[in-house]
XYZ file of C-alpha atoms in Angstrom:
214
model
C 13.615 -17.475 -23.799
C 15.244 -20.997 -22.371
C 13.541 -24.158 -21.336
C 15.756 -24.801 -18.266
C 15.275 -26.624 -15.141
C 15.924 -24.550 -11.831
C 17.220 -25.773 -8.297
C 17.323 -23.412 -5.328
C 19.687 -25.552 -2.669
C 20.230 -24.603 0.661
C 16.423 -23.751 1.252
C 15.995 -23.672 5.405
C 13.277 -20.989 6.150
C 9.641 -20.636 5.188
C 10.507 -17.307 3.373
C 12.998 -18.763 1.421
C 10.830 -21.413 0.254
C 7.925 -19.171 -0.571
C 10.445 -16.997 -2.659
C 11.453 -19.809 -4.658
C 7.900 -21.047 -5.191
C 6.933 -17.551 -6.154
C 10.003 -17.426 -8.604
C 8.841 -20.643 -10.306
C 11.758 -22.807 -9.513
C 11.645 -26.285 -10.386
C 13.365 -27.952 -7.357
C 14.336 -26.547 -3.868
C 17.676 -28.526 -2.228
C 17.275 -29.521 1.698
C 20.576 -29.988 2.972
C 20.835 -32.721 5.767
C 24.813 -32.101 6.362
C 25.352 -30.547 10.213
C 28.500 -28.423 9.031
C 26.683 -26.536 6.437
C 24.965 -22.967 7.733
C 22.085 -24.450 5.208
C 21.682 -27.744 7.352
C 17.845 -28.681 8.262
C 16.832 -31.014 10.899
C 14.062 -33.491 10.628
C 11.530 -31.234 12.081
C 12.300 -28.293 9.665
C 12.374 -30.364 6.764
C 8.893 -31.811 7.543
C 7.486 -28.255 8.336
C 8.802 -27.081 4.810
C 7.537 -29.939 2.857
C 4.045 -29.533 4.618
C 4.255 -25.680 3.380
C 5.788 -26.593 -0.169
C 2.617 -29.163 -1.019
C 3.081 -30.304 -4.354
C 4.146 -26.722 -5.504
C 7.760 -27.583 -6.131
C 10.021 -30.561 -6.017
C 12.290 -31.552 -3.017
C 16.105 -32.762 -3.213
C 17.859 -33.881 -0.411
C 21.450 -33.116 -0.355
C 23.679 -35.541 1.709
C 27.171 -36.173 2.451
C 28.634 -39.589 2.644
C 25.350 -40.179 4.939
C 24.106 -43.570 6.545
C 20.850 -45.203 5.506
C 19.519 -44.137 8.659
C 19.864 -40.205 8.139
C 18.574 -40.848 4.465
C 15.820 -42.711 5.671
C 14.665 -40.201 8.311
C 15.055 -37.497 6.194
C 13.449 -38.750 3.026
C 10.496 -39.411 5.447
C 10.625 -35.839 7.234
C 11.073 -34.085 3.977
C 9.177 -36.084 1.445
C 11.900 -35.976 -0.805
C 11.407 -36.550 -4.559
C 14.913 -36.871 -5.573
C 18.310 -37.661 -3.295
C 21.518 -36.100 -4.036
C 24.508 -37.787 -3.075
C 27.451 -34.858 -2.450
C 30.220 -36.989 -1.061
C 32.837 -39.408 -1.796
C 30.270 -41.984 -2.690
C 31.053 -44.699 -4.844
C 29.112 -46.145 -7.943
C 28.470 -49.157 -5.484
C 27.111 -46.872 -3.078
C 25.100 -44.716 -5.422
C 23.110 -48.004 -6.592
C 22.959 -48.975 -3.004
C 20.957 -46.138 -2.098
C 18.826 -46.159 -5.511
C 17.824 -49.861 -4.815
C 16.883 -48.959 -1.001
C 14.806 -45.847 -1.343
C 13.563 -46.229 -4.898
C 14.113 -42.424 -5.474
C 16.046 -40.809 -8.109
C 19.640 -39.947 -7.228
C 21.543 -37.148 -8.300
C 25.420 -37.491 -8.044
C 27.441 -34.562 -7.444
C 30.611 -34.475 -9.419
C 33.319 -32.029 -8.050
C 35.293 -30.370 -11.035
C 38.777 -28.710 -11.139
C 40.149 -30.444 -14.213
C 39.050 -32.154 -17.438
C 39.791 -35.579 -15.569
C 37.220 -34.798 -13.003
C 34.561 -34.506 -15.814
C 35.571 -38.051 -16.927
C 34.812 -39.394 -13.488
C 31.302 -39.204 -14.083
C 31.451 -42.035 -16.236
C 31.817 -44.541 -13.624
C 28.383 -43.368 -12.559
C 26.762 -43.908 -15.776
C 23.842 -45.863 -15.841
C 23.495 -45.798 -12.103
C 23.034 -42.048 -11.306
C 19.921 -40.661 -12.529
C 21.729 -37.073 -12.961
C 25.075 -35.775 -12.640
C 25.509 -32.112 -10.969
C 28.964 -30.786 -11.929
C 30.035 -28.735 -9.414
C 33.317 -26.487 -8.539
C 35.725 -28.809 -6.492
C 36.251 -27.025 -3.137
C 40.075 -26.810 -1.593
C 41.107 -30.094 0.280
C 40.964 -28.144 3.531
C 37.039 -26.654 2.816
C 34.649 -27.390 5.643
C 32.159 -27.735 3.148
C 32.050 -29.812 -0.367
C 29.753 -26.860 -2.091
C 27.715 -23.976 -1.181
C 31.075 -21.837 -1.369
C 30.594 -19.582 -4.552
C 33.191 -21.274 -5.984
C 33.219 -21.865 -10.247
C 35.162 -23.426 -12.421
C 36.063 -23.659 -16.342
C 32.639 -24.176 -17.916
C 34.582 -25.381 -21.373
C 35.297 -28.281 -19.670
C 31.797 -29.730 -20.109
C 31.840 -28.973 -24.062
C 31.192 -32.691 -24.649
C 27.989 -32.520 -22.176
C 26.152 -30.136 -24.283
C 23.096 -31.131 -25.372
C 23.213 -34.370 -23.354
C 19.992 -35.153 -20.946
C 20.602 -36.006 -17.383
C 23.163 -33.384 -16.016
C 23.360 -29.936 -14.239
C 25.547 -26.964 -13.395
C 26.618 -25.647 -10.144
C 28.920 -23.841 -8.367
C 29.021 -19.956 -8.172
C 26.074 -19.193 -10.155
C 24.449 -16.140 -9.524
C 22.007 -13.574 -11.139
C 24.890 -11.981 -12.682
C 26.536 -14.844 -14.541
C 23.525 -17.501 -15.137
C 22.791 -16.279 -18.510
C 26.188 -16.746 -19.552
C 26.499 -19.881 -17.856
C 23.785 -21.043 -19.805
C 24.721 -19.923 -23.329
C 28.278 -21.531 -22.627
C 27.275 -24.904 -21.264
C 23.705 -25.284 -22.627
C 23.109 -27.084 -18.957
C 19.501 -28.406 -18.579
C 19.420 -27.999 -15.029
C 21.180 -24.902 -12.751
C 21.817 -24.997 -9.568
C 22.345 -22.277 -7.064
C 22.789 -21.628 -3.106
C 25.376 -18.908 -2.048
C 24.624 -16.903 -5.317
C 21.173 -16.034 -4.232
C 22.001 -15.194 -0.385
C 23.063 -12.022 1.230
C 25.144 -14.067 4.177
C 26.043 -17.521 4.412
C 22.715 -19.530 4.693
C 20.239 -16.542 4.626
C 18.254 -16.880 1.383
C 17.847 -13.346 -0.300
C 14.009 -13.080 -2.241
C 15.106 -10.480 -4.706
C 17.914 -12.685 -5.631
C 16.141 -15.915 -6.172
C 13.710 -13.791 -8.118
C 16.304 -12.697 -10.185
C 18.274 -15.558 -10.750
C 14.938 -17.400 -12.021
C 14.317 -14.801 -14.261
C 17.643 -14.422 -15.739
C 17.966 -17.806 -16.170
C 14.495 -18.171 -17.843
C 14.921 -14.944 -20.247
C 18.477 -16.014 -21.153
């Protein structure tokens, strides 16, 4: 069995939250990005945070958000981590980290080896890199579309702390992903859904079991 951190992203309902907690996931992701079918507002985030209590870590996902939205969301969702999933520069990541005093994860969209190298610009600034599949230029969302990338591009990151793998992970492929990358953290969203934004408790359980038993 492998010790790996698990994040179930795009949690938006009490049932999905309960399923993530029951499956012993380490983190849930709350999406604060209106175009997403997984978007939650402050009221919903506050209700989920109250229900979760201290039983699971809460990561807020933002896409090129201003400080006002981040501040409201951090308070409402009682966030433990801020995840920046847009075109944020290293300077912007540092600014967010300094202002809010929380760990900041930076998503790095990957299609080629050159994309992986872009993480170096955030070294010493971001607390964790989340390597995710690069979506098409005309896509409405920066992630959560079930796309994966060539995991061999991450060979140089194997054994390093402070990074995670996202993009197209599901119960069917998570063991293979872990074996091939050695990722310390695995992040899934659409891979545990029955439809966009609709989490399936059985898939959440299956994903967590497959990751831990890999």
